[in-house]
mmCIF file of N, CA and C in Angstrom:
data_model
loop_
_atom_site.group_PDB
_atom_site.id
_atom_site.type_symbol
_atom_site.label_atom_id
_atom_site.label_comp_id
_atom_site.label_asym_id
_atom_site.label_seq_id
_atom_site.Cartn_x
_atom_site.Cartn_y
_atom_site.Cartn_z
ATOM 1 N N MET A 65 0.813 -1.201 0.000
ATOM 2 C CA MET A 65 0.000 0.000 0.000
ATOM 3 C C MET A 65 0.854 1.262 0.000
ATOM 4 N N THR A 66 2.090 1.159 0.480
ATOM 5 C CA THR A 66 2.940 2.344 0.558
ATOM 6 C C THR A 66 3.110 3.002 -0.802
ATOM 7 N N SER A 67 3.270 2.216 -1.882
ATOM 8 C CA SER A 67 3.428 2.817 -3.209
ATOM 9 C C SER A 67 2.159 3.556 -3.633
ATOM 10 N N THR A 68 0.994 3.051 -3.239
ATOM 11 C CA THR A 68 -0.275 3.729 -3.524
ATOM 12 C C THR A 68 -0.328 5.060 -2.802
ATOM 13 N N TYR A 69 0.092 5.078 -1.537
ATOM 14 C CA TYR A 69 0.101 6.315 -0.759
ATOM 15 C C TYR A 69 1.128 7.297 -1.317
ATOM 16 N N GLN A 70 2.286 6.781 -1.721
ATOM 17 C CA GLN A 70 3.321 7.631 -2.314
ATOM 18 C C GLN A 70 2.773 8.312 -3.570
ATOM 19 N N ALA A 71 2.063 7.559 -4.400
ATOM 20 C CA ALA A 71 1.470 8.124 -5.617
ATOM 21 C C ALA A 71 0.448 9.206 -5.267
ATOM 22 N N ALA A 72 -0.325 8.995 -4.196
ATOM 23 C CA ALA A 72 -1.302 10.009 -3.759
ATOM 24 C C ALA A 72 -0.596 11.279 -3.306
ATOM 25 N N VAL A 73 0.524 11.136 -2.613
ATOM 26 C CA VAL A 73 1.289 12.308 -2.166
ATOM 27 C C VAL A 73 1.837 13.069 -3.366
ATOM 28 N N GLU A 74 2.304 12.361 -4.375
ATOM 29 C CA GLU A 74 2.811 13.013 -5.586
ATOM 30 C C GLU A 74 1.693 13.773 -6.291
ATOM 31 N N ARG A 75 0.502 13.177 -6.368
ATOM 32 C CA ARG A 75 -0.635 13.877 -6.972
ATOM 33 C C ARG A 75 -1.034 15.088 -6.123
ATOM 34 N N TYR A 76 -0.961 14.947 -4.797
ATOM 35 C CA TYR A 76 -1.269 16.039 -3.869
ATOM 36 C C TYR A 76 -0.375 17.243 -4.163
ATOM 37 N N GLU A 77 0.908 17.000 -4.333
ATOM 38 C CA GLU A 77 1.842 18.080 -4.649
ATOM 39 C C GLU A 77 1.497 18.701 -6.010
ATOM 40 N N ARG A 78 1.208 17.870 -6.998
ATOM 41 C CA ARG A 78 0.846 18.395 -8.320
ATOM 42 C C ARG A 78 -0.456 19.204 -8.251
ATOM 43 N N PHE A 79 -1.414 18.742 -7.430
ATOM 44 C CA PHE A 79 -2.678 19.471 -7.281
ATOM 45 C C PHE A 79 -2.421 20.909 -6.840
ATOM 46 N N TRP A 80 -1.570 21.102 -5.833
ATOM 47 C CA TRP A 80 -1.312 22.447 -5.312
ATOM 48 C C TRP A 80 -0.536 23.309 -6.305
ATOM 49 N N ASN A 81 0.124 22.694 -7.277
ATOM 50 C CA ASN A 81 0.942 23.452 -8.221
ATOM 51 C C ASN A 81 0.320 23.667 -9.588
ATOM 52 N N THR A 82 -0.771 22.988 -9.900
ATOM 53 C CA THR A 82 -1.325 23.148 -11.238
ATOM 54 C C THR A 82 -2.164 24.415 -11.342
ATOM 55 N N GLY A 83 -2.089 25.028 -12.513
ATOM 56 C CA GLY A 83 -2.909 26.204 -12.783
ATOM 57 C C GLY A 83 -3.954 25.923 -13.840
ATOM 58 N N LYS A 84 -3.998 24.683 -14.305
ATOM 59 C CA LYS A 84 -4.926 24.299 -15.363
ATOM 60 C C LYS A 84 -6.188 23.720 -14.741
ATOM 61 N N PRO A 85 -7.347 24.367 -14.938
ATOM 62 C CA PRO A 85 -8.588 23.901 -14.302
ATOM 63 C C PRO A 85 -8.932 22.444 -14.572
ATOM 64 N N ASP A 86 -8.787 21.978 -15.817
ATOM 65 C CA ASP A 86 -9.128 20.583 -16.120
ATOM 66 C C ASP A 86 -8.208 19.623 -15.383
ATOM 67 N N GLU A 87 -6.912 19.912 -15.384
ATOM 68 C CA GLU A 87 -5.950 19.060 -14.675
ATOM 69 C C GLU A 87 -6.212 19.092 -13.173
ATOM 70 N N GLN A 88 -6.553 20.255 -12.666
ATOM 71 C CA GLN A 88 -6.838 20.403 -11.236
ATOM 72 C C GLN A 88 -8.031 19.537 -10.832
ATOM 73 N N GLN A 89 -9.098 19.564 -11.613
ATOM 74 C CA GLN A 89 -10.283 18.754 -11.312
ATOM 75 C C GLN A 89 -9.954 17.262 -11.385
ATOM 76 N N GLU A 90 -9.166 16.877 -12.391
ATOM 77 C CA GLU A 90 -8.775 15.472 -12.541
ATOM 78 C C GLU A 90 -7.919 15.028 -11.360
ATOM 79 N N LEU A 91 -6.943 15.861 -10.975
ATOM 80 C CA LEU A 91 -6.095 15.523 -9.833
ATOM 81 C C LEU A 91 -6.907 15.443 -8.548
ATOM 82 N N ALA A 92 -7.843 16.356 -8.372
ATOM 83 C CA ALA A 92 -8.683 16.343 -7.169
ATOM 84 C C ALA A 92 -9.463 15.033 -7.089
ATOM 85 N N ALA A 93 -10.046 14.602 -8.206
ATOM 86 C CA ALA A 93 -10.835 13.366 -8.225
ATOM 87 C C ALA A 93 -9.969 12.138 -7.954
ATOM 88 N N GLU A 94 -8.742 12.124 -8.467
ATOM 89 C CA GLU A 94 -7.848 10.987 -8.283
ATOM 90 C C GLU A 94 -7.199 10.971 -6.897
ATOM 91 N N THR A 95 -7.034 12.138 -6.305
ATOM 92 C CA THR A 95 -6.247 12.282 -5.079
ATOM 93 C C THR A 95 -7.090 12.273 -3.813
ATOM 94 N N PHE A 96 -8.248 12.931 -3.859
ATOM 95 C CA PHE A 96 -9.033 13.152 -2.650
ATOM 96 C C PHE A 96 -10.308 12.308 -2.626
ATOM 97 N N ALA A 97 -10.651 11.822 -1.443
ATOM 98 C CA ALA A 97 -11.953 11.192 -1.235
ATOM 99 C C ALA A 97 -13.037 12.250 -1.461
ATOM 100 N N ASP A 98 -14.235 11.801 -1.805
ATOM 101 C CA ASP A 98 -15.336 12.741 -2.065
ATOM 102 C C ASP A 98 -15.547 13.705 -0.905
ATOM 103 N N ASP A 99 -15.472 13.183 0.321
ATOM 104 C CA ASP A 99 -15.789 13.984 1.513
ATOM 105 C C ASP A 99 -14.521 14.394 2.273
ATOM 106 N N ILE A 100 -13.444 14.642 1.539
ATOM 107 C CA ILE A 100 -12.179 15.078 2.143
ATOM 108 C C ILE A 100 -12.441 16.195 3.157
ATOM 109 N N ARG A 101 -11.728 16.107 4.275
ATOM 110 C CA ARG A 101 -11.781 17.184 5.281
ATOM 111 C C ARG A 101 -10.371 17.728 5.421
ATOM 112 N N TYR A 102 -10.242 19.039 5.271
ATOM 113 C CA TYR A 102 -8.961 19.736 5.321
ATOM 114 C C TYR A 102 -8.999 20.676 6.521
ATOM 115 N N HIS A 103 -8.197 20.352 7.536
ATOM 116 C CA HIS A 103 -8.159 21.136 8.766
ATOM 117 C C HIS A 103 -6.920 22.023 8.734
ATOM 118 N N ALA A 104 -7.124 23.324 8.790
ATOM 119 C CA ALA A 104 -6.005 24.279 8.776
ATOM 120 C C ALA A 104 -6.342 25.426 9.705
ATOM 121 N N VAL A 105 -5.349 26.243 9.978
ATOM 122 C CA VAL A 105 -5.557 27.395 10.858
ATOM 123 C C VAL A 105 -6.684 28.279 10.327
ATOM 124 N N ILE A 106 -6.797 28.376 9.018
ATOM 125 C CA ILE A 106 -7.817 29.236 8.415
ATOM 126 C C ILE A 106 -9.220 28.677 8.528
ATOM 127 N N GLY A 107 -9.352 27.396 8.886
ATOM 128 C CA GLY A 107 -10.661 26.788 9.050
ATOM 129 C C GLY A 107 -10.669 25.344 8.584
ATOM 130 N N VAL A 108 -11.851 24.757 8.563
ATOM 131 C CA VAL A 108 -12.029 23.379 8.110
ATOM 132 C C VAL A 108 -12.808 23.419 6.803
ATOM 133 N N LEU A 109 -12.226 22.807 5.790
ATOM 134 C CA LEU A 109 -12.863 22.728 4.480
ATOM 135 C C LEU A 109 -13.328 21.289 4.272
ATOM 136 N N THR A 110 -14.489 21.111 3.654
ATOM 137 C CA THR A 110 -15.023 19.775 3.417
ATOM 138 C C THR A 110 -15.382 19.630 1.947
ATOM 139 N N GLY A 111 -14.926 18.544 1.351
ATOM 140 C CA GLY A 111 -15.226 18.239 -0.042
ATOM 141 C C GLY A 111 -14.141 18.714 -0.994
ATOM 142 N N ARG A 112 -14.055 18.003 -2.112
ATOM 143 C CA ARG A 112 -13.038 18.334 -3.125
ATOM 144 C C ARG A 112 -13.164 19.753 -3.639
ATOM 145 N N GLN A 113 -14.393 20.176 -3.922
ATOM 146 C CA GLN A 113 -14.583 21.504 -4.503
ATOM 147 C C GLN A 113 -14.113 22.595 -3.548
ATOM 148 N N ALA A 114 -14.258 22.375 -2.251
ATOM 149 C CA ALA A 114 -13.770 23.366 -1.283
ATOM 150 C C ALA A 114 -12.256 23.512 -1.392
ATOM 151 N N LEU A 115 -11.538 22.402 -1.628
ATOM 152 C CA LEU A 115 -10.082 22.486 -1.805
ATOM 153 C C LEU A 115 -9.729 23.177 -3.113
ATOM 154 N N VAL A 116 -10.465 22.885 -4.167
ATOM 155 C CA VAL A 116 -10.236 23.552 -5.450
ATOM 156 C C VAL A 116 -10.455 25.052 -5.282
ATOM 157 N N ASP A 117 -11.530 25.440 -4.623
ATOM 158 C CA ASP A 117 -11.820 26.862 -4.404
ATOM 159 C C ASP A 117 -10.736 27.536 -3.570
ATOM 160 N N PHE A 118 -10.262 26.850 -2.519
ATOM 161 C CA PHE A 118 -9.191 27.381 -1.676
ATOM 162 C C PHE A 118 -7.924 27.578 -2.505
ATOM 163 N N HIS A 119 -7.574 26.588 -3.296
ATOM 164 C CA HIS A 119 -6.414 26.679 -4.193
ATOM 165 C C HIS A 119 -6.550 27.896 -5.104
ATOM 166 N N ASP A 120 -7.723 28.054 -5.712
ATOM 167 C CA ASP A 120 -7.943 29.143 -6.657
ATOM 168 C C ASP A 120 -7.881 30.508 -5.977
ATOM 169 N N GLN A 121 -8.426 30.626 -4.777
ATOM 170 C CA GLN A 121 -8.367 31.892 -4.040
ATOM 171 C C GLN A 121 -6.924 32.249 -3.703
ATOM 172 N N PHE A 122 -6.166 31.255 -3.265
ATOM 173 C CA PHE A 122 -4.770 31.499 -2.902
ATOM 174 C C PHE A 122 -3.964 31.917 -4.127
ATOM 175 N N THR A 123 -4.093 31.164 -5.236
ATOM 176 C CA THR A 123 -3.289 31.479 -6.417
ATOM 177 C C THR A 123 -3.758 32.758 -7.114
ATOM 178 N N ALA A 124 -4.979 33.189 -6.868
ATOM 179 C CA ALA A 124 -5.417 34.482 -7.403
ATOM 180 C C ALA A 124 -4.611 35.617 -6.764
ATOM 181 N N GLN A 125 -4.202 35.418 -5.518
ATOM 182 C CA GLN A 125 -3.407 36.425 -4.811
ATOM 183 C C GLN A 125 -1.906 36.184 -4.962
ATOM 184 N N MET A 126 -1.510 34.914 -5.142
ATOM 185 C CA MET A 126 -0.100 34.525 -5.200
ATOM 186 C C MET A 126 0.119 33.654 -6.434
ATOM 187 N N ALA A 127 -0.006 34.224 -7.610
ATOM 188 C CA ALA A 127 0.028 33.460 -8.855
ATOM 189 C C ALA A 127 1.335 32.708 -9.072
ATOM 190 N N ASP A 128 2.425 33.195 -8.510
ATOM 191 C CA ASP A 128 3.722 32.560 -8.743
ATOM 192 C C ASP A 128 4.121 31.601 -7.619
ATOM 193 N N ALA A 129 3.190 31.269 -6.737
ATOM 194 C CA ALA A 129 3.492 30.380 -5.611
ATOM 195 C C ALA A 129 3.748 28.952 -6.098
ATOM 196 N N VAL A 130 4.739 28.307 -5.468
ATOM 197 C CA VAL A 130 5.065 26.918 -5.774
ATOM 198 C C VAL A 130 5.131 26.148 -4.460
ATOM 199 N N PHE A 131 4.390 25.061 -4.393
ATOM 200 C CA PHE A 131 4.343 24.165 -3.229
ATOM 201 C C PHE A 131 5.425 23.114 -3.430
ATOM 202 N N ARG A 132 6.392 23.054 -2.502
ATOM 203 C CA ARG A 132 7.505 22.111 -2.633
ATOM 204 C C ARG A 132 7.627 21.255 -1.376
ATOM 205 N N ARG A 133 7.993 20.008 -1.585
ATOM 206 C CA ARG A 133 8.283 19.118 -0.450
ATOM 207 C C ARG A 133 9.601 19.532 0.192
ATOM 208 N N ARG A 134 9.649 19.368 1.504
ATOM 209 C CA ARG A 134 10.917 19.503 2.229
ATOM 210 C C ARG A 134 11.308 18.092 2.656
ATOM 211 N N GLY A 135 11.875 17.350 1.739
ATOM 212 C CA GLY A 135 12.259 15.980 2.029
ATOM 213 C C GLY A 135 11.186 15.000 1.624
ATOM 214 N N GLU A 136 11.489 13.747 1.824
ATOM 215 C CA GLU A 136 10.564 12.675 1.466
ATOM 216 C C GLU A 136 9.455 12.567 2.516
ATOM 217 N N PRO A 137 8.228 12.282 2.071
ATOM 218 C CA PRO A 137 7.145 12.092 3.038
ATOM 219 C C PRO A 137 7.376 10.824 3.860
ATOM 220 N N GLN A 138 6.880 10.836 5.068
ATOM 221 C CA GLN A 138 6.915 9.647 5.922
ATOM 222 C C GLN A 138 5.539 9.000 5.853
ATOM 223 N N LEU A 139 5.522 7.687 5.612
ATOM 224 C CA LEU A 139 4.274 6.957 5.444
ATOM 225 C C LEU A 139 4.270 5.721 6.319
ATOM 226 N N HIS A 140 3.153 5.475 6.988
ATOM 227 C CA HIS A 140 2.943 4.211 7.686
ATOM 228 C C HIS A 140 1.459 3.999 7.893
ATOM 229 N N HIS A 141 1.067 2.732 7.885
ATOM 230 C CA HIS A 141 -0.336 2.332 7.991
ATOM 231 C C HIS A 141 -1.165 3.159 7.016
ATOM 232 N N ASP A 142 -2.130 3.905 7.483
ATOM 233 C CA ASP A 142 -2.943 4.735 6.588
ATOM 234 C C ASP A 142 -2.685 6.225 6.814
ATOM 235 N N ARG A 143 -1.453 6.553 7.202
ATOM 236 C CA ARG A 143 -1.089 7.936 7.524
ATOM 237 C C ARG A 143 0.172 8.353 6.771
ATOM 238 N N GLY A 144 0.279 9.665 6.575
ATOM 239 C CA GLY A 144 1.481 10.225 5.986
ATOM 240 C C GLY A 144 1.769 11.586 6.593
ATOM 241 N N ARG A 145 3.044 11.942 6.591
ATOM 242 C CA ARG A 145 3.462 13.272 7.053
ATOM 243 C C ARG A 145 4.302 13.881 5.952
ATOM 244 N N LEU A 146 3.868 15.040 5.491
ATOM 245 C CA LEU A 146 4.536 15.730 4.399
ATOM 246 C C LEU A 146 4.955 17.120 4.883
ATOM 247 N N MET A 147 6.266 17.335 4.908
ATOM 248 C CA MET A 147 6.785 18.664 5.250
ATOM 249 C C MET A 147 6.929 19.435 3.939
ATOM 250 N N TRP A 148 6.476 20.697 3.921
ATOM 251 C CA TRP A 148 6.429 21.468 2.688
ATOM 252 C C TRP A 148 6.872 22.906 2.909
ATOM 253 N N GLU A 149 7.085 23.573 1.792
ATOM 254 C CA GLU A 149 7.399 25.001 1.783
ATOM 255 C C GLU A 149 6.717 25.604 0.571
ATOM 256 N N ILE A 150 6.230 26.818 0.718
ATOM 257 C CA ILE A 150 5.688 27.555 -0.414
ATOM 258 C C ILE A 150 6.697 28.645 -0.758
ATOM 259 N N GLU A 151 7.107 28.630 -2.022
ATOM 260 C CA GLU A 151 8.048 29.630 -2.519
ATOM 261 C C GLU A 151 7.312 30.553 -3.479
ATOM 262 N N VAL A 152 7.724 31.799 -3.518
ATOM 263 C CA VAL A 152 7.148 32.776 -4.440
ATOM 264 C C VAL A 152 8.278 33.476 -5.188
ATOM 265 N N GLY A 153 7.904 34.073 -6.308
ATOM 266 C CA GLY A 153 8.880 34.845 -7.074
ATOM 267 C C GLY A 153 10.067 34.004 -7.497
ATOM 268 N N ASP A 154 11.230 34.489 -7.158
ATOM 269 C CA ASP A 154 12.468 33.814 -7.572
ATOM 270 C C ASP A 154 12.967 32.840 -6.512
ATOM 271 N N GLY A 155 12.046 32.134 -5.868
ATOM 272 C CA GLY A 155 12.421 31.126 -4.883
ATOM 273 C C GLY A 155 12.406 31.617 -3.452
ATOM 274 N N LYS A 156 11.853 32.799 -3.217
ATOM 275 C CA LYS A 156 11.761 33.330 -1.852
ATOM 276 C C LYS A 156 10.734 32.521 -1.063
ATOM 277 N N SER A 157 11.123 32.109 0.139
ATOM 278 C CA SER A 157 10.228 31.318 0.971
ATOM 279 C C SER A 157 9.094 32.183 1.515
ATOM 280 N N PHE A 158 7.866 31.723 1.325
ATOM 281 C CA PHE A 158 6.674 32.425 1.801
ATOM 282 C C PHE A 158 6.192 31.846 3.129
ATOM 283 N N ALA A 159 6.174 30.516 3.220
ATOM 284 C CA ALA A 159 5.708 29.830 4.425
ATOM 285 C C ALA A 159 6.206 28.389 4.377
ATOM 286 N N ALA A 160 6.182 27.735 5.533
ATOM 287 C CA ALA A 160 6.545 26.321 5.606
ATOM 288 C C ALA A 160 5.593 25.637 6.566
ATOM 289 N N GLY A 161 5.374 24.353 6.319
ATOM 290 C CA GLY A 161 4.451 23.640 7.190
ATOM 291 C C GLY A 161 4.601 22.135 7.082
ATOM 292 N N THR A 162 3.714 21.469 7.783
ATOM 293 C CA THR A 162 3.653 20.017 7.778
ATOM 294 C C THR A 162 2.193 19.609 7.655
ATOM 295 N N ASP A 163 1.910 18.749 6.698
ATOM 296 C CA ASP A 163 0.569 18.218 6.525
ATOM 297 C C ASP A 163 0.557 16.761 6.977
ATOM 298 N N VAL A 164 -0.416 16.425 7.801
ATOM 299 C CA VAL A 164 -0.647 15.044 8.200
ATOM 300 C C VAL A 164 -1.817 14.555 7.350
ATOM 301 N N LEU A 165 -1.568 13.502 6.586
ATOM 302 C CA LEU A 165 -2.541 12.971 5.644
ATOM 303 C C LEU A 165 -3.106 11.654 6.157
ATOM 304 N N VAL A 166 -4.393 11.431 5.914
ATOM 305 C CA VAL A 166 -5.036 10.154 6.213
ATOM 306 C C VAL A 166 -5.552 9.613 4.884
ATOM 307 N N PHE A 167 -5.248 8.348 4.610
ATOM 308 C CA PHE A 167 -5.648 7.715 3.365
ATOM 309 C C PHE A 167 -6.838 6.790 3.605
ATOM 310 N N ASP A 168 -7.754 6.758 2.633
ATOM 311 C CA ASP A 168 -8.879 5.825 2.731
ATOM 312 C C ASP A 168 -8.478 4.462 2.157
ATOM 313 N N LYS A 169 -9.392 3.516 2.157
ATOM 314 C CA LYS A 169 -9.081 2.153 1.711
ATOM 315 C C LYS A 169 -8.723 2.088 0.230
ATOM 316 N N ASP A 170 -9.086 3.120 -0.547
ATOM 317 C CA ASP A 170 -8.757 3.169 -1.968
ATOM 318 C C ASP A 170 -7.451 3.913 -2.240
ATOM 319 N N GLY A 171 -6.796 4.384 -1.166
ATOM 320 C CA GLY A 171 -5.530 5.091 -1.322
ATOM 321 C C GLY A 171 -5.665 6.571 -1.598
ATOM 322 N N ARG A 172 -6.905 7.081 -1.539
ATOM 323 C CA ARG A 172 -7.099 8.519 -1.714
ATOM 324 C C ARG A 172 -7.006 9.199 -0.348
ATOM 325 N N ILE A 173 -6.696 10.473 -0.373
ATOM 326 C CA ILE A 173 -6.563 11.241 0.867
ATOM 327 C C ILE A 173 -7.960 11.615 1.353
ATOM 328 N N SER A 174 -8.276 11.202 2.591
ATOM 329 C CA SER A 174 -9.606 11.473 3.149
ATOM 330 C C SER A 174 -9.577 12.601 4.176
ATOM 331 N N GLU A 175 -8.394 12.915 4.673
ATOM 332 C CA GLU A 175 -8.284 13.975 5.673
ATOM 333 C C GLU A 175 -6.875 14.554 5.644
ATOM 334 N N VAL A 176 -6.793 15.863 5.835
ATOM 335 C CA VAL A 176 -5.517 16.566 5.938
ATOM 336 C C VAL A 176 -5.588 17.462 7.164
ATOM 337 N N THR A 177 -4.547 17.426 7.969
ATOM 338 C CA THR A 177 -4.382 18.402 9.041
ATOM 339 C C THR A 177 -3.110 19.168 8.711
ATOM 340 N N ALA A 178 -3.266 20.452 8.434
ATOM 341 C CA ALA A 178 -2.157 21.295 7.992
ATOM 342 C C ALA A 178 -1.667 22.160 9.148
ATOM 343 N N PHE A 179 -0.388 22.020 9.456
ATOM 344 C CA PHE A 179 0.251 22.828 10.489
ATOM 345 C C PHE A 179 1.205 23.810 9.834
ATOM 346 N N LEU A 180 1.239 25.029 10.335
ATOM 347 C CA LEU A 180 2.222 26.012 9.874
ATOM 348 C C LEU A 180 3.452 25.918 10.765
ATOM 349 N N ASP A 181 4.570 25.533 10.179
ATOM 350 C CA ASP A 181 5.832 25.512 10.911
ATOM 351 C C ASP A 181 6.449 26.910 10.921
ATOM 352 N N ARG A 182 6.216 27.644 9.850
ATOM 353 C CA ARG A 182 6.644 29.041 9.749
ATOM 354 C C ARG A 182 5.575 29.761 8.937
ATOM 355 N N ALA A 183 4.806 30.583 9.607
ATOM 356 C CA ALA A 183 3.700 31.287 8.965
ATOM 357 C C ALA A 183 4.218 32.396 8.048
ATOM 358 N N PRO A 184 3.391 32.805 7.083
ATOM 359 C CA PRO A 184 3.775 33.940 6.238
ATOM 360 C C PRO A 184 3.948 35.199 7.093
ATOM 361 N N GLU A 185 4.791 36.074 6.648
ATOM 362 C CA GLU A 185 5.020 37.335 7.352
ATOM 363 C C GLU A 185 3.693 38.083 7.504
ATOM 364 N N GLY A 186 3.415 38.526 8.720
ATOM 365 C CA GLY A 186 2.196 39.275 8.991
ATOM 366 C C GLY A 186 0.955 38.429 9.211
ATOM 367 N N PHE A 187 1.068 37.115 9.156
ATOM 368 C CA PHE A 187 -0.083 36.231 9.322
ATOM 369 C C PHE A 187 -0.547 36.264 10.771
ATOM 370 N N ASP A 188 -1.850 36.449 10.966
ATOM 371 C CA ASP A 188 -2.427 36.452 12.311
ATOM 372 C C ASP A 188 -3.311 35.228 12.460
ATOM 373 N N PRO A 189 -2.841 34.196 13.172
ATOM 374 C CA PRO A 189 -3.641 32.972 13.301
ATOM 375 C C PRO A 189 -4.956 33.200 14.038
ATOM 376 N N ASN A 190 -5.024 34.214 14.852
ATOM 377 C CA ASN A 190 -6.256 34.491 15.604
ATOM 378 C C ASN A 190 -7.327 35.148 14.750
ATOM 379 N N ALA A 191 -6.960 35.601 13.568
ATOM 380 C CA ALA A 191 -7.940 36.243 12.680
ATOM 381 C C ALA A 191 -8.803 35.219 11.963
ATOM 382 N N HIS A 192 -8.500 33.936 12.127
ATOM 383 C CA HIS A 192 -9.194 32.902 11.364
ATOM 384 C C HIS A 192 -10.025 31.976 12.223
ATOM 385 N N HIS A 193 -10.385 32.365 13.407
ATOM 386 C CA HIS A 193 -11.175 31.478 14.281
ATOM 387 C C HIS A 193 -12.636 31.666 14.077
#
């Protein structure tokens, strides 16, 4: 199952980096369970379309953002830990974090808990409660 989870993590990274709507929808369907729950400081999002909308809102403000892994993901049982960084412009670091992923029986991601290891400059976590 580890190779299935690894493939899901690779699609997850591609999902956050694609700017093509058709590819984004295809990646979302292949990567996420229908009722995916995404827990982040900004709130809890439910469903694939909520993640697509979140992606689109973010990239509307940060069109040159790139989501990059910080090392290889750690995988065991039905869980994964992915350390990441978002870079903007010419590789300037915008934020860094760790996502804890839960995989369903089909190998799709059913839940994400996103932690900010280094928040963007000026980010107020209390503004999102």
